[in-house]
Short mmCIF file of C-alpha atoms in Angstrom, two decimals:
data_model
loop_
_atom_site.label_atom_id
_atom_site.label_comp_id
_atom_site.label_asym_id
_atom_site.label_seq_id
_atom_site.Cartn_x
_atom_site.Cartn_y
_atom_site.Cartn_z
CA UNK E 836 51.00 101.58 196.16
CA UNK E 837 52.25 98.27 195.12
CA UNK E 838 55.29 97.06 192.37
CA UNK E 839 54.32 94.79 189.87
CA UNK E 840 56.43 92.50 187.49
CA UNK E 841 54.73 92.49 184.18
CA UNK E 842 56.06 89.75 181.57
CA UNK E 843 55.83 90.80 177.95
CA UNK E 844 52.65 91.51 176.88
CA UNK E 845 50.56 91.73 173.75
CA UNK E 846 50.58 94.79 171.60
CA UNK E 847 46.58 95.20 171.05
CA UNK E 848 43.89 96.25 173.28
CA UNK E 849 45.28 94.65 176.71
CA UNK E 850 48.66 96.59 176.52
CA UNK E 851 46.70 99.16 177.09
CA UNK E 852 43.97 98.13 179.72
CA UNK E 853 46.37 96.47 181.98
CA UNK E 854 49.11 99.51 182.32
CA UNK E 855 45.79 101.85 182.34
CA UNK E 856 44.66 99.39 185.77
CA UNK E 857 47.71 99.94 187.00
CA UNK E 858 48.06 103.50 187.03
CA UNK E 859 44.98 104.26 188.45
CA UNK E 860 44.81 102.37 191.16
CA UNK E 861 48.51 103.93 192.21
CA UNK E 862 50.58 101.31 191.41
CA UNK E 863 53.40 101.02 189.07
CA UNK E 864 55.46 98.69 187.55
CA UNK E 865 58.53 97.57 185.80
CA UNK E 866 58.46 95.36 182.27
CA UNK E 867 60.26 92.59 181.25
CA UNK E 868 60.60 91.60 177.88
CA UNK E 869 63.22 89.67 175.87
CA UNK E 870 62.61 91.63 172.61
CA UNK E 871 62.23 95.59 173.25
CA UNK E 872 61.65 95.91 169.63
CA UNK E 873 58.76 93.93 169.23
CA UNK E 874 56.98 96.95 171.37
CA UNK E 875 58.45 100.16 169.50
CA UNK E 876 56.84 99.23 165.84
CA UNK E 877 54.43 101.75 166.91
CA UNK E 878 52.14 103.25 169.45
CA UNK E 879 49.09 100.56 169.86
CA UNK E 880 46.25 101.35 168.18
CA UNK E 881 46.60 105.09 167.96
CA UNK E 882 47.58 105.50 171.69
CA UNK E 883 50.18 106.97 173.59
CA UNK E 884 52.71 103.93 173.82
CA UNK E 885 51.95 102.35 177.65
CA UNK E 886 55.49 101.41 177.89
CA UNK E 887 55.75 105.81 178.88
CA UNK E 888 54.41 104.67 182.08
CA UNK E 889 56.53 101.93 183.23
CA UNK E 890 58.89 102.62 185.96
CA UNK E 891 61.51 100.29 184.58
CA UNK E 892 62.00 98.07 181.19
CA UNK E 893 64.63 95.02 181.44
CA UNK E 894 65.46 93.37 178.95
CA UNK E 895 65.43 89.95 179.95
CA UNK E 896 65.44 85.92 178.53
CA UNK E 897 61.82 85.35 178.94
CA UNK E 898 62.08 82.23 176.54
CA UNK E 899 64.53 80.05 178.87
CA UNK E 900 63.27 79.85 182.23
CA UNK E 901 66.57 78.33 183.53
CA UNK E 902 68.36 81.92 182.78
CA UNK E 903 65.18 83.85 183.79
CA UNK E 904 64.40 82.59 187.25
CA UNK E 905 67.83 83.98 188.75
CA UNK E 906 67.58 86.84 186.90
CA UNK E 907 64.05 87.84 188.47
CA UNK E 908 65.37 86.57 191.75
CA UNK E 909 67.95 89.82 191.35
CA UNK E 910 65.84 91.92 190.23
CA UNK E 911 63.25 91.17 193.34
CA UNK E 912 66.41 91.16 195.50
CA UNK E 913 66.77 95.06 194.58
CA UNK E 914 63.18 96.69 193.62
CA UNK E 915 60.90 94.16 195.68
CA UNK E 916 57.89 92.99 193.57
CA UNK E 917 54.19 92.66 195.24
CA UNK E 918 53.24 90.71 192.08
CA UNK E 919 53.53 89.16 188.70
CA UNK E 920 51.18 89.59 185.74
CA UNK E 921 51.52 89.13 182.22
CA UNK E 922 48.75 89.91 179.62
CA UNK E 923 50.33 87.36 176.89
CA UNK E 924 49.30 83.60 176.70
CA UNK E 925 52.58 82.42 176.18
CA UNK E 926 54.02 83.47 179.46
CA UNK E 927 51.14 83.05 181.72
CA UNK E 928 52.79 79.68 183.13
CA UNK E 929 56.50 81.43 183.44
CA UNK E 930 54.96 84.74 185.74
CA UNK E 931 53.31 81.96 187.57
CA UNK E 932 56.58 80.20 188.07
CA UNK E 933 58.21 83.46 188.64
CA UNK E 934 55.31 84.38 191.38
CA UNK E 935 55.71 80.99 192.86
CA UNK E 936 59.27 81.24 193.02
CA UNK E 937 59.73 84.57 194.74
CA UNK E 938 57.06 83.48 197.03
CA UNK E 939 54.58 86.07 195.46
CA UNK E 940 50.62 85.53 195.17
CA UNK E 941 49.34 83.73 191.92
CA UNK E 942 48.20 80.54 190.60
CA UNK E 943 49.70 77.63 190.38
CA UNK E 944 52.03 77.40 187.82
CA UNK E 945 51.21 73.31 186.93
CA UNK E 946 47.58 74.81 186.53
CA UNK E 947 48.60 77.14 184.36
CA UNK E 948 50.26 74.98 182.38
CA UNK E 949 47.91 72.70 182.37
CA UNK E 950 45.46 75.11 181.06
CA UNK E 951 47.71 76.23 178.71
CA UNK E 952 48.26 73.22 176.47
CA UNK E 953 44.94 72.59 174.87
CA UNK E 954 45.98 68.84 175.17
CA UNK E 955 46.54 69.06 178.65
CA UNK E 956 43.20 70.70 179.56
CA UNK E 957 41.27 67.94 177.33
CA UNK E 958 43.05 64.83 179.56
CA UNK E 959 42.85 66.92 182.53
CA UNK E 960 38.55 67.47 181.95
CA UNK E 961 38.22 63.82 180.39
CA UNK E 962 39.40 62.40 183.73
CA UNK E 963 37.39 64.82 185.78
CA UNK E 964 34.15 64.24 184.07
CA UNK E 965 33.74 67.52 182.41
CA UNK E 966 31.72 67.55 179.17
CA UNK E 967 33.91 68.36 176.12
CA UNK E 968 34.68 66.95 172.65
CA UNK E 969 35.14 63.46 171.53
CA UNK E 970 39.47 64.26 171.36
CA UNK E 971 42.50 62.46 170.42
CA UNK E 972 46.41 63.66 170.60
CA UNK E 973 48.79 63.18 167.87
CA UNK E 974 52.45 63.34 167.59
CA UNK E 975 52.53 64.04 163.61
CA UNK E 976 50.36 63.86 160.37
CA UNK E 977 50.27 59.81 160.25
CA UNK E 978 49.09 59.43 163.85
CA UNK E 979 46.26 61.93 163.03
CA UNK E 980 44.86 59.84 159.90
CA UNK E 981 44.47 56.79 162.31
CA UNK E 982 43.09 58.77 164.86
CA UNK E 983 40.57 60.65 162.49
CA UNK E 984 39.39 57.32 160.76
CA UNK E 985 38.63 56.10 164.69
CA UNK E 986 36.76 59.50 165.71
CA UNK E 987 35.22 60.25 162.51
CA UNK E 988 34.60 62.99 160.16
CA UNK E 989 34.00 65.96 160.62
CA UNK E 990 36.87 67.04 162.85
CA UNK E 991 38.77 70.56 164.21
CA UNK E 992 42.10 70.31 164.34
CA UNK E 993 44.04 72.26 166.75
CA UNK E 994 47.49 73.21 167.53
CA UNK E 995 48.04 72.21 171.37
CA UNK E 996 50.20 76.04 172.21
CA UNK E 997 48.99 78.30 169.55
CA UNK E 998 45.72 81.32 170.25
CA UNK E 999 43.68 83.49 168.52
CA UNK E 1000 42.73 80.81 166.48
CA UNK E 1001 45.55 80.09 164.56
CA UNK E 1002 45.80 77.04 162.39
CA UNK E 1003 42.72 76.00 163.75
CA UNK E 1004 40.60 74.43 161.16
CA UNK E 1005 37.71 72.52 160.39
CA UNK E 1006 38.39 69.46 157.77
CA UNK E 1007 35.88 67.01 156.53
CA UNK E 1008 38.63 64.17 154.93
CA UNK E 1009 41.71 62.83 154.81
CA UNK E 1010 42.77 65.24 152.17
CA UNK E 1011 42.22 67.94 154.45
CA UNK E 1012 43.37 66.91 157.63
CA UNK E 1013 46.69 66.18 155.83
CA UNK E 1014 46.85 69.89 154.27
CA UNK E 1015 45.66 71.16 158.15
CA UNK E 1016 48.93 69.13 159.87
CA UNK E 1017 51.21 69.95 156.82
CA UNK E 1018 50.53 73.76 157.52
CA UNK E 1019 51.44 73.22 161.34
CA UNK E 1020 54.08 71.40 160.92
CA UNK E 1021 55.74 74.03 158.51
CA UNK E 1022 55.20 76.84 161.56
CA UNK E 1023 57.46 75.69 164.05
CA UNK E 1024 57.74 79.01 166.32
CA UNK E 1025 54.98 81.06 167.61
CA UNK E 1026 54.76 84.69 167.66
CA UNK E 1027 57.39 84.99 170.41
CA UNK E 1028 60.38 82.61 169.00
CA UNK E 1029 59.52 79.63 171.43
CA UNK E 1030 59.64 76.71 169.81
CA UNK E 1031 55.79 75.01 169.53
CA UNK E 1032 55.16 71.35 170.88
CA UNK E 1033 53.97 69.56 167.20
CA UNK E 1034 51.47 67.34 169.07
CA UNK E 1035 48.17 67.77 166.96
CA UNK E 1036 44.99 67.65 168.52
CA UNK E 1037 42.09 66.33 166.99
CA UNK E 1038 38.37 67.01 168.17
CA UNK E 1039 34.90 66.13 167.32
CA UNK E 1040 33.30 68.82 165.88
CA UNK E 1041 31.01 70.20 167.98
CA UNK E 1042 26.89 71.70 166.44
CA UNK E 1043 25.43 74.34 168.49
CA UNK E 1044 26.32 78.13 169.76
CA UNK E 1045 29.37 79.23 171.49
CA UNK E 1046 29.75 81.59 174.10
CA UNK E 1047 32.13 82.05 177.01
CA UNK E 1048 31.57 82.16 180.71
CA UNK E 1049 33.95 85.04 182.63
CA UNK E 1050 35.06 83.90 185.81
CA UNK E 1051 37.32 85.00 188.89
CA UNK E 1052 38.65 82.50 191.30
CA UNK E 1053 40.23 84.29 194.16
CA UNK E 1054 41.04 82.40 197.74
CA UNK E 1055 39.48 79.38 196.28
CA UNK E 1056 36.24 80.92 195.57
CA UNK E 1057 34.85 81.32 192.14
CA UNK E 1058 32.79 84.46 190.84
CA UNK E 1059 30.75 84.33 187.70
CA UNK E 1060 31.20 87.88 185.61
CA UNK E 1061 28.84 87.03 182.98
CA UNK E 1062 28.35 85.06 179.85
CA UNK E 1063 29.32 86.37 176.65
CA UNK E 1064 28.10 85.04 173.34
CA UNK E 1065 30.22 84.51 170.05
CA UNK E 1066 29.64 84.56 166.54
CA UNK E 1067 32.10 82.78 164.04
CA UNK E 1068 33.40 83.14 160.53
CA UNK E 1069 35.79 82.68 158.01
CA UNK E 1070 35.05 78.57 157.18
CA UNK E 1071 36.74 76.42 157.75
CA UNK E 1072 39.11 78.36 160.13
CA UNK E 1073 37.19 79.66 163.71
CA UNK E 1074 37.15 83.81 163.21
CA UNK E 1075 35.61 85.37 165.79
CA UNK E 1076 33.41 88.07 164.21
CA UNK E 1077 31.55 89.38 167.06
CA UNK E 1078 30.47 89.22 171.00
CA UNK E 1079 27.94 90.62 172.85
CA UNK E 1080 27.70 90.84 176.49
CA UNK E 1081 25.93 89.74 178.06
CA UNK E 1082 24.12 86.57 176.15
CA UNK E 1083 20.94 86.17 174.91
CA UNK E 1084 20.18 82.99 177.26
CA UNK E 1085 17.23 81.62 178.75
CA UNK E 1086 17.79 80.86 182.47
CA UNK E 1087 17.98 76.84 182.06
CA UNK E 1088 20.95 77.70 179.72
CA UNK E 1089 22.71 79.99 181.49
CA UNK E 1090 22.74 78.03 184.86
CA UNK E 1091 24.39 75.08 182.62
CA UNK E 1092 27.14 76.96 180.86
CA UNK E 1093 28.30 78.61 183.86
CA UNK E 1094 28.34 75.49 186.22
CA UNK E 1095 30.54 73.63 183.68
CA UNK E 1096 32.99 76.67 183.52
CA UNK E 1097 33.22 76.74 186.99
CA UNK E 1098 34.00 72.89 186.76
CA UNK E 1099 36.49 73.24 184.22
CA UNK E 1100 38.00 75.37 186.45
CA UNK E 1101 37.99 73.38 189.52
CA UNK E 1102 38.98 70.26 187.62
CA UNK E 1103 42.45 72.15 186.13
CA UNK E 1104 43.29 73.72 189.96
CA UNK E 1105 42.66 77.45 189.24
CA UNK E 1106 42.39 79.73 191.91
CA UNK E 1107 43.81 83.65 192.21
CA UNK E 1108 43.35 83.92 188.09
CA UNK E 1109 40.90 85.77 185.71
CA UNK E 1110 39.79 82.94 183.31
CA UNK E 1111 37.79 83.03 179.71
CA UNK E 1112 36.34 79.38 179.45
CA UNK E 1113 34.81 78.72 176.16
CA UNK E 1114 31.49 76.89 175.65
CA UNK E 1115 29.40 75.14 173.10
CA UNK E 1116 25.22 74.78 173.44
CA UNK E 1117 24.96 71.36 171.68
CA UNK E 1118 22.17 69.82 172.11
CA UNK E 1119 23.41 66.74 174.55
CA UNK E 1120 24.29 69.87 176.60
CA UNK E 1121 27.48 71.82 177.13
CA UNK E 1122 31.19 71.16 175.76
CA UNK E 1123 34.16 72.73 177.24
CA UNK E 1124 35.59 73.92 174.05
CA UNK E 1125 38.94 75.43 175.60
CA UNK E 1126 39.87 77.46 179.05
CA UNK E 1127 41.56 80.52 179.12
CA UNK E 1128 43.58 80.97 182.40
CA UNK E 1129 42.96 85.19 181.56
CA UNK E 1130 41.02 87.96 180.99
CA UNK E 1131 39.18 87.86 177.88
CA UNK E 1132 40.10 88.85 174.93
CA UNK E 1133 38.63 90.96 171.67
CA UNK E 1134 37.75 94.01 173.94
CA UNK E 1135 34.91 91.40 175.96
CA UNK E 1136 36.46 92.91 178.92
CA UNK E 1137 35.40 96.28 177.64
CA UNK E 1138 31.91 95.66 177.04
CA UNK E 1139 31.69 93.96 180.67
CA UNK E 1140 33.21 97.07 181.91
CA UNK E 1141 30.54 99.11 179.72
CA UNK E 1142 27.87 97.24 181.11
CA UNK E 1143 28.42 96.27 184.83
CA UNK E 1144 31.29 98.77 185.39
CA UNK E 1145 33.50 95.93 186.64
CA UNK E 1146 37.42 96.29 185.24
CA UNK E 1147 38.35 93.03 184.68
CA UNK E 1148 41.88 94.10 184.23
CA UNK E 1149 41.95 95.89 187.36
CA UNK E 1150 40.47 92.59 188.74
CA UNK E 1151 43.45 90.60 187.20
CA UNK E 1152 46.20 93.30 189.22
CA UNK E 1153 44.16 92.76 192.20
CA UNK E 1154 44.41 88.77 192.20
CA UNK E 1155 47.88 88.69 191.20
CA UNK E 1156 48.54 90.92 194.60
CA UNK E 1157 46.34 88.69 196.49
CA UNK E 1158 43.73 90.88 197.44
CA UNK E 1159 40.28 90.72 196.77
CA UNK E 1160 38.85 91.59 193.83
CA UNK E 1161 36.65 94.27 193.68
CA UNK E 1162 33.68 92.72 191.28
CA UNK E 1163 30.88 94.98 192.80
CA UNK E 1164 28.55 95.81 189.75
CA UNK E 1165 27.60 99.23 188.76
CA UNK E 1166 24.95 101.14 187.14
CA UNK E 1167 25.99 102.21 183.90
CA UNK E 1168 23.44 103.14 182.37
CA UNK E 1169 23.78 100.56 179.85
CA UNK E 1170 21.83 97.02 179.23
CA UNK E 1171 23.83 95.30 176.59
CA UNK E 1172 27.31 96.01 174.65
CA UNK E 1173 28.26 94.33 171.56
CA UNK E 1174 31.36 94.43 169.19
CA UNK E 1175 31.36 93.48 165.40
CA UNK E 1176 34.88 93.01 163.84
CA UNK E 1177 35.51 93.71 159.83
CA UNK E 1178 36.64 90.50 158.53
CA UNK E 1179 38.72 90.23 155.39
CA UNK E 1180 37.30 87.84 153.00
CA UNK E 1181 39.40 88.53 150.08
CA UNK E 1182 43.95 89.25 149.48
CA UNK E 1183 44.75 92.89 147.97
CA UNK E 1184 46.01 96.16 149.80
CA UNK E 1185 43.57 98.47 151.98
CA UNK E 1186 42.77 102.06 149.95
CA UNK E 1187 39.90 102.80 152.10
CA UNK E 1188 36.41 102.23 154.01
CA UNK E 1189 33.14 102.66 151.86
CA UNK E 1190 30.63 104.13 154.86
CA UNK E 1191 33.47 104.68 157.51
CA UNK E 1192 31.95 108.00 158.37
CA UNK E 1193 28.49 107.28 158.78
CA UNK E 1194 29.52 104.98 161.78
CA UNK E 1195 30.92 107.94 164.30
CA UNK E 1196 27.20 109.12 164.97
CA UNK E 1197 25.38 105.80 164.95
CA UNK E 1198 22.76 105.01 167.06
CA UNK E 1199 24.91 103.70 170.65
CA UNK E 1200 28.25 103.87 169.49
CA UNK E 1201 31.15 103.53 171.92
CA UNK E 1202 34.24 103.17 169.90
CA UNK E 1203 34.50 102.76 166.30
CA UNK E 1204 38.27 101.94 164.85
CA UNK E 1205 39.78 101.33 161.22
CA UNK E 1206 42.87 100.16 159.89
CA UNK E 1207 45.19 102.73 158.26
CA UNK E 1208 45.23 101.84 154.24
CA UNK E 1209 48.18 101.07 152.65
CA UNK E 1210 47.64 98.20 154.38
CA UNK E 1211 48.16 94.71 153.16
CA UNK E 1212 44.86 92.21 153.61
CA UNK E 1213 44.61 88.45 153.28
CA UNK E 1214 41.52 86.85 153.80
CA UNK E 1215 41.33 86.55 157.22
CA UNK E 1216 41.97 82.73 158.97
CA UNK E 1217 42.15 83.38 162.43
CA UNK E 1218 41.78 86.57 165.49
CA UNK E 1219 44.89 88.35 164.01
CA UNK E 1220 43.60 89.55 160.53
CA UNK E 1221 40.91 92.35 161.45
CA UNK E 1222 40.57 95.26 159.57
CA UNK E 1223 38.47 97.49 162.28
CA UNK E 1224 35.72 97.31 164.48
CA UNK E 1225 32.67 98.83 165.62
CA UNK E 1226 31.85 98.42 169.42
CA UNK E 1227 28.09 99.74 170.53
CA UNK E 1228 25.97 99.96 173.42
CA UNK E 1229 21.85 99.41 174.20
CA UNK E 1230 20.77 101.46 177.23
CA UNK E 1231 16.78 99.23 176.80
CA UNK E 1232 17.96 95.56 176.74
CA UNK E 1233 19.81 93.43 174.51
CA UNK E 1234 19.84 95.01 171.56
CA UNK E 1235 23.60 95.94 171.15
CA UNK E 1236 24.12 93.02 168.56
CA UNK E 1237 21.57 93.92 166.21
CA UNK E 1238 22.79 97.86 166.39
CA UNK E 1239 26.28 97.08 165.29
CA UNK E 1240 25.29 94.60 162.83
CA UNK E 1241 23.16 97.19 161.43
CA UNK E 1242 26.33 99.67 161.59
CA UNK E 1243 28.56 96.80 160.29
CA UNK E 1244 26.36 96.17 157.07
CA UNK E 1245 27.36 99.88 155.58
CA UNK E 1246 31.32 99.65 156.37
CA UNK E 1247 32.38 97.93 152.95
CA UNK E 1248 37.00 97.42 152.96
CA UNK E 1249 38.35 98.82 149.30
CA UNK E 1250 40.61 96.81 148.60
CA UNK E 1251 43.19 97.08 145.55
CA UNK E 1252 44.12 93.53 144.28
CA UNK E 1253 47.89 92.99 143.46
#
């Protein structure tokens, strides 16, 4: 039985997975968080609240890093830590300068930083050689109007600290690239009240598929999961509207997307990390579109899990204690998984689902969930606006897309407009 030091966390799908990891392989562990409140809205998704199962919650100043450190140091000092893990993008470079610091297994934390700032990762790539977007980085609006009229139109613009999409946005002139930076600029703070860098980062905009290679790097060696595809909505922000695992690739294909993951990988320094690197099919080849130093997230981990029986959050406890991972693939039964988000495309407040119960005996379902109404909808413009989902499985081949589309197509939002 080990002690773990888990740094905030999110509130969705991955609170749950990684305190679930945790407790069944026999370890426990104590939570840090500077904002106790931000956990106790309510129970995620339905579930008993995973917090029950911690063995101690400190509150803590997980923003400044110069009050943290000595604070941890104490804390190690008296309950002895194996490991640090967080499950939140934001602090994935402080637990690794926490792990590094107490002298605890983990990655480095200048990788993790690295991979981190979406700017960083697209100088870091450029000088390694490893196939991405046409980029530039901009320090404010003015900048990015010289920079756009040098890579061209059209372009994505990015914040270079922000996930799940947010603010990111396709724009096709000058008008819109200067309503795209005038909406960053005017969200200074993410999620967790630290302070965003305003660089801007502009990118070619990249034709083709997207999917995303899973990967674990323990010891210095590299592991290939599996290759998950992606389908994308909500123009001209990126929603993700769907995965299925594994992807529908020919052989030629997959070989490429995976070798420039494990590239992108190489080139940044990974190593003991779980990492989500995201991938465009062009057709001069594949483009890095952004690497993920974590697990993945939109419940892919749960349709690897349903198909090859391998617990990627179990993975990420076992990495972060330095062990190795146990990524032995099992018979499940199963040939394909696939998940289909609802996607508001209109304002209003949620009354209720037209066809919500016709999904719970559908042909392969695994796990059907719907927002409560009363709810207030905006039309969705990035990860964080979903209204439900429907998650099913193909025990023949790769068919799991096509079953929850199917499912998806007779689940209609009714919304009230106010």
């Amino acid at each position: 039985m080990s002690h773990l030091l888990v740094v905030e966390s999110w509130v969705g799908s991955m609170s749950r997975l990684l305190p679930r990891a945790l407790g069944e392989a026999g370890h426990h562990f104590t939570f840090l968080t500077r904002d106790l409140g931000h956990y106790l809205k309510a129970a995620p998704e339905g579930a008993e609240h995973p917090l029950l199962t911690a063995r101690n919650v400190v509150t803590a100043p997980t923003n400044d890093g110069g009050l943290l450190i000595p604070q941890v140091e104490s804390l190690h000092a008296a309950l002895r830590f194996d490991g640090v893990v967080t499950s939140c993008d934001y602090y994935l470079p402080t637990a690794a300068r926490i792990a590094a610091r107490l002298g605890l297994p983990g990655p480095s934390p200048e990788a993790m930083e690295n991979a981190c700032r979406k700017d960083a990762t697209r100088s870091v790539l450029a000088a390694a050689g490893v196939p991405g977007p046409r980029f530039a980085v901009c320090t404010d609006a003015a900048d990015a109007v010289l920079a756009a009229a040098d890579l061209g139109y059209p372009l994505v613009v990015k914040p270079v600290d922000l996930c799940a999409g947010m603010f990111v946005r396709r724009v096709d002139d000058e008008v819109q690239l200067a309503e795209a930076c005038h909406a960053l600029a005017a969200f200074p703070y993410n999620a967790r009240g630290q302070r965003r860098t305003p660089h801007i980062l502009l990118e070619e905009f990249l034709q083709g598929p997207e999917v995303s290679v899973e990967t674990v790097t323990s010891r210095g060696v590299a592991h290939v999961v599996g290759v998950t595809d992606k389908s994308i909505g909500g123009a001209p922000a990126f929603v993700e509207t769907g995965h299925m695992f594994p992807a529908a690739l020919d052989p030629e294909a997959l070989a490429a997307v995976t070798a420039t993951a494990l590239d992108a990988g190489a080139a940044l320094g990974l190593d003991d990390v779980v990492a989500h690197t995201e991938i465009k099919l062009t057709g001069d080849g594949p483009r890095v579109v952004e690497v993920n130093p974590r697990p993945a997230g939109n419940r892919i981990t749960e349709l690897i899990r349903h198909v090859t029986g391998i617990d990627l959050a179990a993975v990420c406890v076992d990495v972060a204690l330095g062990r190795e991972p146990d990524l032995r693939r099992r018979d499940t039964g199963l040939r394909s998984a696939a998940i289909g988000f609802l996607v508001p495309e209109a304002a209003g407040t949620l009354a209720s689902f037209d066809g919500e119960t016709d999904v719970e005996g559908g042909d392969g379902v695994l796990e059907a969930q719907f927002a409560e109404a009363g709810r207030r909808v905006e039309a969705a413009d990035s990860n964080n606006a979903y209204l439900g989902h429907i998650m099913a499985g193909d025990t023949t081949g790769l068919g799991a897309r096509q079953r929850v589309e199917t499912l998806l197509a007779g689940v209609r939002p009714r919304l009230v407009r106010s």
